[in-house]
């Protein structure tokens, strides 16, 4: 209950209404709100009796992605209930405080900062079987791309490789280096010939 609700209990709307029309009721409510706003701080303090103050949640003042222990009330209740229910069945000799810190750390790692490349992570799951099964069975919108053929699956794999991290050591299959020494009367030189053979799934092109 807030001080305004406590104040409205002692405010008689019937004295401000001339009829049973809803318009008059709304006008009376507007008058009641305006009267409350015009009250001084001392007058408002009189209606604080019996008022229960609810504090803001922790996640409103502290970002969960950068503050260890800034969790929701729901998660905090789950942690306490788990400790109460399974605390005596723990076989790892872990105390309650260590268990709470472990869950707080896992909650911190599961958060995603604003601006993080979430779409790249989502692109890596293209072609996942269970997702496609759900789309094929429940989706009725033709605008959602569904992989019906093997050629489309190949395009999705190439798109996944394009957006994924790819090291040079993962692409190359064989590397040949040929060294040649040429000697002349007043000159000598070394000639190197390097051949790169790439894996077939990334292409059959050879660079020499």
mmCIF file of C-alpha atoms in Angstrom:
data_model
loop_
_atom_site.group_PDB
_atom_site.id
_atom_site.type_symbol
_atom_site.label_atom_id
_atom_site.label_comp_id
_atom_site.label_asym_id
_atom_site.label_seq_id
_atom_site.Cartn_x
_atom_site.Cartn_y
_atom_site.Cartn_z
ATOM 1 C CA UNK A 1 0.000 0.000 0.000
ATOM 2 C CA UNK A 2 1.272 3.463 -0.947
ATOM 3 C CA UNK A 3 0.567 6.783 0.853
ATOM 4 C CA UNK A 4 -1.682 7.858 -2.045
ATOM 5 C CA UNK A 5 -3.819 4.720 -1.752
ATOM 6 C CA UNK A 6 -4.077 5.304 1.988
ATOM 7 C CA UNK A 7 -5.130 8.901 1.286
ATOM 8 C CA UNK A 8 -7.771 7.844 -1.254
ATOM 9 C CA UNK A 9 -9.481 5.702 1.389
ATOM 10 C CA UNK A 10 -10.376 8.879 3.277
ATOM 11 C CA UNK A 11 -11.332 10.857 0.189
ATOM 12 C CA UNK A 12 -15.090 10.831 -0.532
ATOM 13 C CA UNK A 13 -15.753 10.785 -4.269
ATOM 14 C CA UNK A 14 -19.506 10.965 -3.777
ATOM 15 C CA UNK A 15 -19.260 14.550 -2.588
ATOM 16 C CA UNK A 16 -17.666 15.561 -5.893
ATOM 17 C CA UNK A 17 -20.060 13.764 -8.230
ATOM 18 C CA UNK A 18 -23.414 15.182 -9.244
ATOM 19 C CA UNK A 19 -24.685 12.112 -11.099
ATOM 20 C CA UNK A 20 -23.836 8.487 -11.847
ATOM 21 C CA UNK A 21 -22.185 9.301 -15.200
ATOM 22 C CA UNK A 22 -18.695 7.952 -15.720
ATOM 23 C CA UNK A 23 -17.526 11.372 -16.897
ATOM 24 C CA UNK A 24 -18.288 12.902 -13.525
ATOM 25 C CA UNK A 25 -16.497 10.031 -11.779
ATOM 26 C CA UNK A 26 -13.377 10.649 -13.878
ATOM 27 C CA UNK A 27 -13.505 14.350 -13.085
ATOM 28 C CA UNK A 28 -13.733 13.536 -9.380
ATOM 29 C CA UNK A 29 -10.690 11.274 -9.652
ATOM 30 C CA UNK A 30 -8.751 14.032 -11.373
ATOM 31 C CA UNK A 31 -9.639 16.406 -8.555
ATOM 32 C CA UNK A 32 -8.501 13.849 -5.987
ATOM 33 C CA UNK A 33 -5.148 13.406 -7.745
ATOM 34 C CA UNK A 34 -4.645 17.143 -8.043
ATOM 35 C CA UNK A 35 -5.519 17.632 -4.380
ATOM 36 C CA UNK A 36 -2.909 15.029 -3.421
ATOM 37 C CA UNK A 37 -0.274 16.774 -5.511
ATOM 38 C CA UNK A 38 -1.039 20.111 -3.834
ATOM 39 C CA UNK A 39 -0.530 18.703 -0.334
ATOM 40 C CA UNK A 40 2.635 19.659 1.527
ATOM 41 C CA UNK A 41 5.206 17.089 2.640
ATOM 42 C CA UNK A 42 4.036 17.352 6.251
ATOM 43 C CA UNK A 43 0.458 16.600 5.243
ATOM 44 C CA UNK A 44 1.548 13.584 3.191
ATOM 45 C CA UNK A 45 3.503 12.185 6.122
ATOM 46 C CA UNK A 46 0.202 11.695 7.950
ATOM 47 C CA UNK A 47 -0.801 8.999 5.445
ATOM 48 C CA UNK A 48 2.419 6.967 5.797
ATOM 49 C CA UNK A 49 0.950 4.957 8.654
ATOM 50 C CA UNK A 50 0.616 1.289 7.696
ATOM 51 C CA UNK A 51 2.448 1.796 4.385
ATOM 52 C CA UNK A 52 4.755 -1.069 3.369
ATOM 53 C CA UNK A 53 7.820 0.115 1.432
ATOM 54 C CA UNK A 54 9.105 -2.133 -1.338
ATOM 55 C CA UNK A 55 12.739 -1.692 -2.275
ATOM 56 C CA UNK A 56 13.943 -1.728 -5.854
ATOM 57 C CA UNK A 57 15.400 -5.044 -7.079
ATOM 58 C CA UNK A 58 19.166 -5.414 -7.128
ATOM 59 C CA UNK A 59 19.266 -5.750 -10.917
ATOM 60 C CA UNK A 60 17.753 -2.257 -11.257
ATOM 61 C CA UNK A 61 20.729 -0.577 -9.588
ATOM 62 C CA UNK A 62 23.528 -3.001 -10.558
ATOM 63 C CA UNK A 63 24.078 -4.508 -14.001
ATOM 64 C CA UNK A 64 24.046 -8.330 -13.825
ATOM 65 C CA UNK A 65 26.619 -8.525 -16.639
ATOM 66 C CA UNK A 66 29.309 -6.593 -14.723
ATOM 67 C CA UNK A 67 28.532 -7.091 -11.019
ATOM 68 C CA UNK A 68 29.055 -10.439 -9.339
ATOM 69 C CA UNK A 69 26.072 -11.326 -7.152
ATOM 70 C CA UNK A 70 23.584 -9.038 -8.923
ATOM 71 C CA UNK A 71 20.950 -11.699 -9.566
ATOM 72 C CA UNK A 72 17.173 -11.704 -9.720
ATOM 73 C CA UNK A 73 15.001 -12.502 -6.735
ATOM 74 C CA UNK A 74 13.767 -15.627 -8.490
ATOM 75 C CA UNK A 75 17.293 -17.011 -8.880
ATOM 76 C CA UNK A 76 18.129 -16.131 -5.286
ATOM 77 C CA UNK A 77 15.051 -18.063 -4.095
ATOM 78 C CA UNK A 78 16.085 -21.078 -6.196
ATOM 79 C CA UNK A 79 19.571 -21.041 -4.657
ATOM 80 C CA UNK A 80 18.229 -20.891 -1.110
ATOM 81 C CA UNK A 81 15.649 -23.607 -1.754
ATOM 82 C CA UNK A 82 18.320 -25.865 -3.251
ATOM 83 C CA UNK A 83 20.583 -25.354 -0.249
ATOM 84 C CA UNK A 84 17.716 -26.073 2.125
ATOM 85 C CA UNK A 85 16.581 -29.192 0.245
ATOM 86 C CA UNK A 86 19.859 -30.761 -0.873
ATOM 87 C CA UNK A 87 22.355 -29.215 1.501
ATOM 88 C CA UNK A 88 22.705 -32.380 3.564
ATOM 89 C CA UNK A 89 23.043 -34.580 0.465
ATOM 90 C CA UNK A 90 26.099 -32.787 -0.885
ATOM 91 C CA UNK A 91 28.992 -35.172 -1.570
ATOM 92 C CA UNK A 92 31.567 -32.550 -2.657
ATOM 93 C CA UNK A 93 32.181 -31.049 0.808
ATOM 94 C CA UNK A 94 31.195 -27.631 -0.568
ATOM 95 C CA UNK A 95 29.890 -25.139 1.972
ATOM 96 C CA UNK A 96 26.876 -22.912 1.356
ATOM 97 C CA UNK A 97 28.885 -19.746 0.726
ATOM 98 C CA UNK A 98 31.062 -21.398 -1.918
ATOM 99 C CA UNK A 99 27.975 -22.826 -3.628
ATOM 100 C CA UNK A 100 26.364 -19.377 -3.771
ATOM 101 C CA UNK A 101 29.510 -17.823 -5.253
ATOM 102 C CA UNK A 102 29.666 -20.568 -7.882
ATOM 103 C CA UNK A 103 26.066 -19.926 -9.007
ATOM 104 C CA UNK A 104 26.668 -16.155 -8.994
ATOM 105 C CA UNK A 105 29.720 -16.635 -11.221
ATOM 106 C CA UNK A 106 27.810 -18.885 -13.651
ATOM 107 C CA UNK A 107 25.001 -16.310 -13.770
ATOM 108 C CA UNK A 108 27.540 -13.589 -14.572
ATOM 109 C CA UNK A 109 29.053 -15.647 -17.411
ATOM 110 C CA UNK A 110 25.612 -16.339 -18.906
ATOM 111 C CA UNK A 111 24.841 -12.633 -19.343
ATOM 112 C CA UNK A 112 25.401 -10.917 -22.687
ATOM 113 C CA UNK A 113 26.667 -7.344 -22.788
ATOM 114 C CA UNK A 114 24.865 -4.793 -25.005
ATOM 115 C CA UNK A 115 26.371 -4.754 -28.480
ATOM 116 C CA UNK A 116 27.777 -8.269 -28.377
ATOM 117 C CA UNK A 117 27.671 -10.110 -31.701
ATOM 118 C CA UNK A 118 24.756 -12.370 -30.895
ATOM 119 C CA UNK A 119 23.785 -12.711 -34.554
ATOM 120 C CA UNK A 120 27.127 -14.377 -35.344
ATOM 121 C CA UNK A 121 26.468 -17.019 -32.707
ATOM 122 C CA UNK A 122 22.971 -17.527 -34.082
ATOM 123 C CA UNK A 123 24.317 -17.904 -37.632
ATOM 124 C CA UNK A 124 26.469 -20.826 -36.545
ATOM 125 C CA UNK A 125 23.348 -22.837 -35.717
ATOM 126 C CA UNK A 126 21.947 -22.722 -39.276
ATOM 127 C CA UNK A 127 20.928 -26.184 -40.403
ATOM 128 C CA UNK A 128 20.485 -27.572 -36.902
ATOM 129 C CA UNK A 129 18.119 -30.573 -37.302
ATOM 130 C CA UNK A 130 15.730 -29.995 -34.414
ATOM 131 C CA UNK A 131 15.216 -26.342 -35.371
ATOM 132 C CA UNK A 132 14.404 -27.265 -38.933
ATOM 133 C CA UNK A 133 12.038 -29.971 -37.751
ATOM 134 C CA UNK A 134 10.168 -27.397 -35.656
ATOM 135 C CA UNK A 135 9.949 -24.954 -38.568
ATOM 136 C CA UNK A 136 8.739 -27.622 -40.985
ATOM 137 C CA UNK A 137 6.018 -28.839 -38.644
ATOM 138 C CA UNK A 138 4.742 -25.651 -36.988
ATOM 139 C CA UNK A 139 5.720 -22.713 -39.174
ATOM 140 C CA UNK A 140 3.087 -21.423 -41.611
ATOM 141 C CA UNK A 141 4.912 -18.286 -42.757
ATOM 142 C CA UNK A 142 6.517 -18.772 -46.148
ATOM 143 C CA UNK A 143 8.951 -15.916 -45.522
ATOM 144 C CA UNK A 144 10.915 -17.950 -42.973
ATOM 145 C CA UNK A 145 13.761 -19.764 -44.827
ATOM 146 C CA UNK A 146 13.523 -23.544 -44.461
ATOM 147 C CA UNK A 147 16.247 -25.853 -45.745
ATOM 148 C CA UNK A 148 14.358 -28.387 -47.855
ATOM 149 C CA UNK A 149 17.156 -29.558 -50.172
ATOM 150 C CA UNK A 150 20.768 -30.640 -49.860
ATOM 151 C CA UNK A 151 21.928 -27.718 -52.013
ATOM 152 C CA UNK A 152 20.414 -25.264 -49.552
ATOM 153 C CA UNK A 153 22.185 -27.066 -46.729
ATOM 154 C CA UNK A 154 25.481 -26.631 -48.549
ATOM 155 C CA UNK A 155 24.858 -22.902 -48.897
ATOM 156 C CA UNK A 156 24.133 -22.707 -45.194
ATOM 157 C CA UNK A 157 27.392 -24.500 -44.393
ATOM 158 C CA UNK A 158 29.343 -22.075 -46.572
ATOM 159 C CA UNK A 159 27.608 -19.160 -44.865
ATOM 160 C CA UNK A 160 28.491 -20.625 -41.491
ATOM 161 C CA UNK A 161 32.167 -20.960 -42.458
ATOM 162 C CA UNK A 162 32.178 -17.392 -43.755
ATOM 163 C CA UNK A 163 31.036 -15.987 -40.395
ATOM 164 C CA UNK A 164 33.025 -18.363 -38.211
ATOM 165 C CA UNK A 165 36.601 -18.020 -37.066
ATOM 166 C CA UNK A 166 38.856 -19.864 -39.495
ATOM 167 C CA UNK A 167 42.576 -20.388 -38.973
ATOM 168 C CA UNK A 168 45.056 -20.824 -41.810
ATOM 169 C CA UNK A 169 46.180 -24.127 -40.324
ATOM 170 C CA UNK A 170 42.624 -25.448 -40.651
ATOM 171 C CA UNK A 171 42.401 -24.566 -44.338
ATOM 172 C CA UNK A 172 45.747 -25.715 -45.684
ATOM 173 C CA UNK A 173 46.333 -29.398 -46.350
ATOM 174 C CA UNK A 174 49.900 -29.528 -47.695
ATOM 175 C CA UNK A 175 52.730 -27.013 -47.941
ATOM 176 C CA UNK A 176 55.731 -27.638 -50.214
ATOM 177 C CA UNK A 177 58.817 -25.431 -50.201
ATOM 178 C CA UNK A 178 61.479 -25.782 -52.919
ATOM 179 C CA UNK A 179 64.816 -23.993 -52.626
ATOM 180 C CA UNK A 180 67.187 -23.412 -55.519
ATOM 181 C CA UNK A 181 70.654 -21.927 -55.445
ATOM 182 C CA UNK A 182 72.067 -20.299 -58.596
ATOM 183 C CA UNK A 183 75.772 -19.545 -58.798
ATOM 184 C CA UNK A 184 77.467 -17.257 -61.285
ATOM 185 C CA UNK A 185 80.889 -15.660 -61.526
ATOM 186 C CA UNK A 186 80.202 -12.586 -59.418
ATOM 187 C CA UNK A 187 76.694 -13.309 -58.243
ATOM 188 C CA UNK A 188 74.620 -15.938 -56.523
ATOM 189 C CA UNK A 189 70.972 -16.053 -55.559
ATOM 190 C CA UNK A 190 68.451 -18.219 -53.733
ATOM 191 C CA UNK A 191 65.093 -18.951 -55.333
ATOM 192 C CA UNK A 192 62.219 -20.244 -53.247
ATOM 193 C CA UNK A 193 59.090 -21.867 -54.628
ATOM 194 C CA UNK A 194 56.178 -22.314 -52.196
ATOM 195 C CA UNK A 195 53.089 -24.357 -53.045
ATOM 196 C CA UNK A 196 49.908 -24.229 -50.941
ATOM 197 C CA UNK A 197 47.444 -27.109 -51.248
ATOM 198 C CA UNK A 198 44.129 -26.371 -49.538
ATOM 199 C CA UNK A 199 41.604 -28.806 -48.164
ATOM 200 C CA UNK A 200 39.005 -29.879 -50.730
ATOM 201 C CA UNK A 201 36.055 -28.745 -48.631
ATOM 202 C CA UNK A 202 37.398 -25.173 -48.771
ATOM 203 C CA UNK A 203 38.159 -25.290 -52.476
ATOM 204 C CA UNK A 204 40.535 -27.011 -54.932
ATOM 205 C CA UNK A 205 42.573 -23.922 -55.746
ATOM 206 C CA UNK A 206 46.349 -24.220 -55.469
ATOM 207 C CA UNK A 207 48.638 -21.220 -54.975
ATOM 208 C CA UNK A 208 52.202 -21.365 -56.213
#
